[in-house]
Structures are given as structure tokens and as C-alpha cells.
PDB file of C-alpha atoms and ligand atoms in Angstrom:
ATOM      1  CA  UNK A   1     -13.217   0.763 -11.859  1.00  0.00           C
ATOM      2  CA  UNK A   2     -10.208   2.727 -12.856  1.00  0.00           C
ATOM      3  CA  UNK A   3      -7.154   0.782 -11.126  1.00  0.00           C
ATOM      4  CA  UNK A   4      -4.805   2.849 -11.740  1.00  0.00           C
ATOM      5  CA  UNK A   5      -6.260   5.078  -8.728  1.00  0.00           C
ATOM      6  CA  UNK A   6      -5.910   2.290  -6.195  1.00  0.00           C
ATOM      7  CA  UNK A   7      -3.027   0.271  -4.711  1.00  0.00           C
ATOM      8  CA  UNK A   8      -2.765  -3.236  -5.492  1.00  0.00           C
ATOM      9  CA  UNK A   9      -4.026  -3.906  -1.808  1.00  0.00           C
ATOM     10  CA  UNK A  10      -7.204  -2.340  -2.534  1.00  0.00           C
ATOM     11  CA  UNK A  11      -8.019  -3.647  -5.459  1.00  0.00           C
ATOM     12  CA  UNK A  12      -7.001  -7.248  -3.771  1.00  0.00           C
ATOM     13  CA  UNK A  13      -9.487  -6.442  -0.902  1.00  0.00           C
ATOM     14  CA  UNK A  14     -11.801  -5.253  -3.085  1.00  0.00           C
ATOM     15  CA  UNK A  15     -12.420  -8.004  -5.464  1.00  0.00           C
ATOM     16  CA  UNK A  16     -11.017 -10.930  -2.732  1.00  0.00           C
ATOM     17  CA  UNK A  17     -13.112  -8.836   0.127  1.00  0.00           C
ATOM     18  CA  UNK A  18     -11.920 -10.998   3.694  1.00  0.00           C
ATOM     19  CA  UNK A  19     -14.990 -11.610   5.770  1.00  0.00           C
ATOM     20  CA  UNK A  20     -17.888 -10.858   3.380  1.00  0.00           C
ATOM     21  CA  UNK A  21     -20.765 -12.467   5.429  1.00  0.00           C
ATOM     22  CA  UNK A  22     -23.198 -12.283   8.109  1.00  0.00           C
ATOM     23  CA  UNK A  23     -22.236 -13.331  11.502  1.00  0.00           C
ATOM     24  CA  UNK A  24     -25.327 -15.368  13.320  1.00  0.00           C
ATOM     25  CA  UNK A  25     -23.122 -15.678  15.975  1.00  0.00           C
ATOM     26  CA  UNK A  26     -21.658 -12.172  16.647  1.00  0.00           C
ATOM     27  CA  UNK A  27     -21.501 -10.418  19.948  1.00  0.00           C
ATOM     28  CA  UNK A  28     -22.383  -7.586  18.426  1.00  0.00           C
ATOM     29  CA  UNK A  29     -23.094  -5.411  15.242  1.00  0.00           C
ATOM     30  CA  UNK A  30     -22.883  -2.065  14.020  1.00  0.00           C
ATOM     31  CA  UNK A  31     -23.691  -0.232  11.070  1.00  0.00           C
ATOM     32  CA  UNK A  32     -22.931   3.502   9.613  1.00  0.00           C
ATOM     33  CA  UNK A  33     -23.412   5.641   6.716  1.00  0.00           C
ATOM     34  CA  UNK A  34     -21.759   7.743   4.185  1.00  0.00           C
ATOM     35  CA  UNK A  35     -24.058  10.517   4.544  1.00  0.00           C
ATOM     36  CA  UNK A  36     -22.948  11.980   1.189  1.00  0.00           C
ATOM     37  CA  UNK A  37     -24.010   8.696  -0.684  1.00  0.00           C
ATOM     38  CA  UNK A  38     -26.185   6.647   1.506  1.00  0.00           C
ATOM     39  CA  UNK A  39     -23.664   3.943   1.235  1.00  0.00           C
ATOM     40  CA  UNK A  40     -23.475   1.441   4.704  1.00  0.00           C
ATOM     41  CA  UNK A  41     -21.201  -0.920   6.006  1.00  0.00           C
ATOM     42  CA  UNK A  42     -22.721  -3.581   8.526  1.00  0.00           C
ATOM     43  CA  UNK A  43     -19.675  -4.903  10.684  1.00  0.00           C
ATOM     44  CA  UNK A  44     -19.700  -7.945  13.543  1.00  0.00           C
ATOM     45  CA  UNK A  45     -17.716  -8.846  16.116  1.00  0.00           C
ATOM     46  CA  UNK A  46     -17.310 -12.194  18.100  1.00  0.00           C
ATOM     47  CA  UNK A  47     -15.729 -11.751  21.670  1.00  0.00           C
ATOM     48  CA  UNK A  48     -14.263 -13.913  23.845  1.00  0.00           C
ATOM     49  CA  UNK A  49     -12.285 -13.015  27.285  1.00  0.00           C
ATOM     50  CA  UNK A  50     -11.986  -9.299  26.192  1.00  0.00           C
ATOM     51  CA  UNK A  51     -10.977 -10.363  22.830  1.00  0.00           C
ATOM     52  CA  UNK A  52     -12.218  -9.552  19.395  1.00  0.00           C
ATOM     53  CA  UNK A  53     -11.694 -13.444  17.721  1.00  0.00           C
ATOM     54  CA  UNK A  54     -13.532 -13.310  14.355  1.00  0.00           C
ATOM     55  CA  UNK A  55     -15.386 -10.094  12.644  1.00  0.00           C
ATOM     56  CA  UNK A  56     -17.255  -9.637   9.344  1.00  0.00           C
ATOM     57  CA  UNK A  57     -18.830  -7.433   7.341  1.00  0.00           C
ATOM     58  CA  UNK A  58     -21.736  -6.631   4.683  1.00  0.00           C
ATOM     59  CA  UNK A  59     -21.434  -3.236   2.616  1.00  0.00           C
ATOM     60  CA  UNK A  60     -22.810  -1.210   0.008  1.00  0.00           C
ATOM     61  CA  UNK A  61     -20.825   0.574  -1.541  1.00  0.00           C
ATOM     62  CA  UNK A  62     -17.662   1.502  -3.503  1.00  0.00           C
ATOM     63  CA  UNK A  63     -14.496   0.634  -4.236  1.00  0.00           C
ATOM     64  CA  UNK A  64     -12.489   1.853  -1.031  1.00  0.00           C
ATOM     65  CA  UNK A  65     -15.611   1.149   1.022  1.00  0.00           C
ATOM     66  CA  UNK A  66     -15.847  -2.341   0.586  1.00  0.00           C
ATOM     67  CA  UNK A  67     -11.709  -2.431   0.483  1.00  0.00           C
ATOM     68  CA  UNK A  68     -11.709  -0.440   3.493  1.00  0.00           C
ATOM     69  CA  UNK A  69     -14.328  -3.007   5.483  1.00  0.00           C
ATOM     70  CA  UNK A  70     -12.388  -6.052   4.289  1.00  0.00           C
ATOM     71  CA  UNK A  71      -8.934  -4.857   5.792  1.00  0.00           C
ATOM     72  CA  UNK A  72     -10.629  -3.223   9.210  1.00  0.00           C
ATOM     73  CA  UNK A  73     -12.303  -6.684   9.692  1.00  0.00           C
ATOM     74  CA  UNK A  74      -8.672  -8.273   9.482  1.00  0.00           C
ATOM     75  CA  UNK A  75      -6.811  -5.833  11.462  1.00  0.00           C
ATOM     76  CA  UNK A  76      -9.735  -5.928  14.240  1.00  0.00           C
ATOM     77  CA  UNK A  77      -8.974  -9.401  15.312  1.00  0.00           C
ATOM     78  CA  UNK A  78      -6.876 -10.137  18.177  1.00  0.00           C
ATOM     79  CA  UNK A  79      -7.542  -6.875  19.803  1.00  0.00           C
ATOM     80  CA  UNK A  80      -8.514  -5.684  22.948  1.00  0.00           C
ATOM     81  CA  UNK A  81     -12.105  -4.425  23.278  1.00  0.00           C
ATOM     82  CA  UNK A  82     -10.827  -3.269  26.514  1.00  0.00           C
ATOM     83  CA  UNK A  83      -8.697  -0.560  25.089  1.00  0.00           C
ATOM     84  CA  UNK A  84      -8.801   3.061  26.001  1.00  0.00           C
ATOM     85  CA  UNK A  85      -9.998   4.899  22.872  1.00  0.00           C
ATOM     86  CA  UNK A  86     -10.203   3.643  19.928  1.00  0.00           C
ATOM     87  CA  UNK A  87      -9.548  -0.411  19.131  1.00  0.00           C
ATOM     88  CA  UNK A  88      -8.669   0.909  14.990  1.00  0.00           C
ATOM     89  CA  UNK A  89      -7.861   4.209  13.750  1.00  0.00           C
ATOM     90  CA  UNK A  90      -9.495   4.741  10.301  1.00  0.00           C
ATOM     91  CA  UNK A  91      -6.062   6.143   9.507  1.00  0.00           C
ATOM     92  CA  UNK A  92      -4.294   2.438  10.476  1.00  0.00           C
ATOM     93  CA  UNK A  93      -7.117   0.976   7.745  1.00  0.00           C
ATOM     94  CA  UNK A  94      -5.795   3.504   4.895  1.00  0.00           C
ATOM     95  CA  UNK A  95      -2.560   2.967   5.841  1.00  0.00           C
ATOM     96  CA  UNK A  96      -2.419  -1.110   5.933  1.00  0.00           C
ATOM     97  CA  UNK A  97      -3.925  -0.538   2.224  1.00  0.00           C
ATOM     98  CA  UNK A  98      -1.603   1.462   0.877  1.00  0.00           C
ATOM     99  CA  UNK A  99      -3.267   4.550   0.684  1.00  0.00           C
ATOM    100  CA  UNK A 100      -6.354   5.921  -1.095  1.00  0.00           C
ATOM    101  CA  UNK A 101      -7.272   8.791  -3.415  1.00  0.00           C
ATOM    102  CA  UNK A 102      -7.756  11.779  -0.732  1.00  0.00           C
ATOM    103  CA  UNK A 103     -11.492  12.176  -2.620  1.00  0.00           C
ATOM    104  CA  UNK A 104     -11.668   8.512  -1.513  1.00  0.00           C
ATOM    105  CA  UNK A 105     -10.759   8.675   1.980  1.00  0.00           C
ATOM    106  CA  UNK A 106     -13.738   9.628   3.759  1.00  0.00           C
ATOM    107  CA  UNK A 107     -15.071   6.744   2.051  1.00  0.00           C
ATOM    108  CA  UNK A 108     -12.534   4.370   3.952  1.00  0.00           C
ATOM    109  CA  UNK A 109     -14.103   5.720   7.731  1.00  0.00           C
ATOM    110  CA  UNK A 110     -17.125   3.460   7.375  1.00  0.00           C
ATOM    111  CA  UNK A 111     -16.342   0.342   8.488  1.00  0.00           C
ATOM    112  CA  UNK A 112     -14.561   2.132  11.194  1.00  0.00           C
ATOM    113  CA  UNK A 113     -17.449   3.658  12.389  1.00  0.00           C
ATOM    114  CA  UNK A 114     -19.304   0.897  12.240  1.00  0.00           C
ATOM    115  CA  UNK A 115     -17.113  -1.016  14.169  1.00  0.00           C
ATOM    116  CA  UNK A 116     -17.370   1.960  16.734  1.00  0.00           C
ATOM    117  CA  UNK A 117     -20.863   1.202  16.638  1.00  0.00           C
ATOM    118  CA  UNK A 118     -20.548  -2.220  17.192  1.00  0.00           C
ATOM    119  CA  UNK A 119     -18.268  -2.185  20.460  1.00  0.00           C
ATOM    120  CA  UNK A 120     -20.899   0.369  21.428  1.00  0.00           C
ATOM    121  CA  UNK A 121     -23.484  -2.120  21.561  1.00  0.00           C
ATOM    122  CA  UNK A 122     -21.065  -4.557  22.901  1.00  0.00           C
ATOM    123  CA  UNK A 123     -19.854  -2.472  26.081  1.00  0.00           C
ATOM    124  CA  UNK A 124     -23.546  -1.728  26.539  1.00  0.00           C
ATOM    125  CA  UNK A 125     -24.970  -5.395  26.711  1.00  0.00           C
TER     126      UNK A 125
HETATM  127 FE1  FES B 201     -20.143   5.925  -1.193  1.00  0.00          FE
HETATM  128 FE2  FES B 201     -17.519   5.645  -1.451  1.00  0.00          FE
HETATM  129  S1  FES B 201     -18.881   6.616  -2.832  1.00  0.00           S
HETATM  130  S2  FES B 201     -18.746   5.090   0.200  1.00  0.00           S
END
């Protein structure tokens, strides 16, 4: 890994991921792909009264993937799954890391999606 591409948060998140586990307990789960490298995030949620409490995540994949999961997992809790529209922006995830190499971004809209994924399966229970 080349670190002098990546902020200090993502290389933090990256080798000190938050959340790296399965969730027996979840609510729900979601997964998505990177179609342009088969690379997959697997994201949980645990709700209670309307509220996302804990989340976690699995991943394969790269540097700002596995960055990216780790910080949407932390930003995720406390919110409303209640909201209108989306509960996290993937641009709020590159933000709270400082940024990303724009090759890297569409990397960071993983976990994201698979947290899209995941309050889809939730709202549909
Ligand atoms: Fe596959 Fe980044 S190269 S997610």
C-alpha cells in the first residue's frame, strides 16, 4: 500500500477497521459489489425504536473499501432508519475520511450501498 495516496484517517480505518465482524444478531444485512473488481462489502444493522444502535461489516477488498466500510459503520449509528432518503451519503463517508484518490472513490460507495441494501431488507421485514 502506497500511503502517501491516503489520509491518515484511511489508513487508521484501514489497518484499525471499526466493526470488522459478523453480526448474529442484526436486524438486517446487505451486501453489494464493485462490479469492476468483484470486490463486496457485507454490512449489518441492529435496530431498536427506529434507531440504528450497533452495525458491522465484512469486506473484500481494497484499501478505501475496507476504510470506507469501517467509517460508514461508525457514522451509521444513532441514526434514523426513518429518514426520508438516504440515512448516509457516500459523499459524508469520503468526506469524514479525509478524502480519497478520485480513481479510489467509486471504491468508497460500497459499504454505502450495502447499507442501502440492508435498510431495504429491514423496511421490508
Ligand atoms: Fe475493488 Fe477498490 S479495487 S473496491
Amino acid at each position: 500500500m502506497d500511503t502517501r495516496l491516503y489520509t491518515r484517517t484511511v489508513v487508521d480505518h484501514f489497518w484499525n477497521p471499526r466493526n470488522l465482524r459478523a453480526m448474529a444478531d442484526a436486524s438486517a444485512e446487505g451486501r453489494a459489489i464493485n462490479r469492476a473488481c468483484s470486490d463486496v462489502v457485507r454490512l449489518f444493522i441492529k435496530v431498536e425504536e427506529g434507531r440504528i444502535v450497533d452495525s458491522s461489516f465484512q469486506a473484500q477488498g481494497c484499501v478505501a473499501c475496507v476504510a470506507a466500510a469501517s467509517m460508514t459503520t461508525e457514522l451509521v449509528k444513532g441514526r434514523s432508519v426513518g429518514m426520508q432518503g438516504d440515512v448516509l451519503g457516500e459523499e459524508e463517508v469520503v468526506e469524514a475520511l479525509g478524502g480519497l484518490p478520485p480513481k479510489k472513490v467509486e471504491c468508497s460507495v460500497i459499504a454505502p450501498n450495502a447499507l442501502r441494501a440492508a435498510l431495504e431488507s429491514f423496511r421490508g421485514q
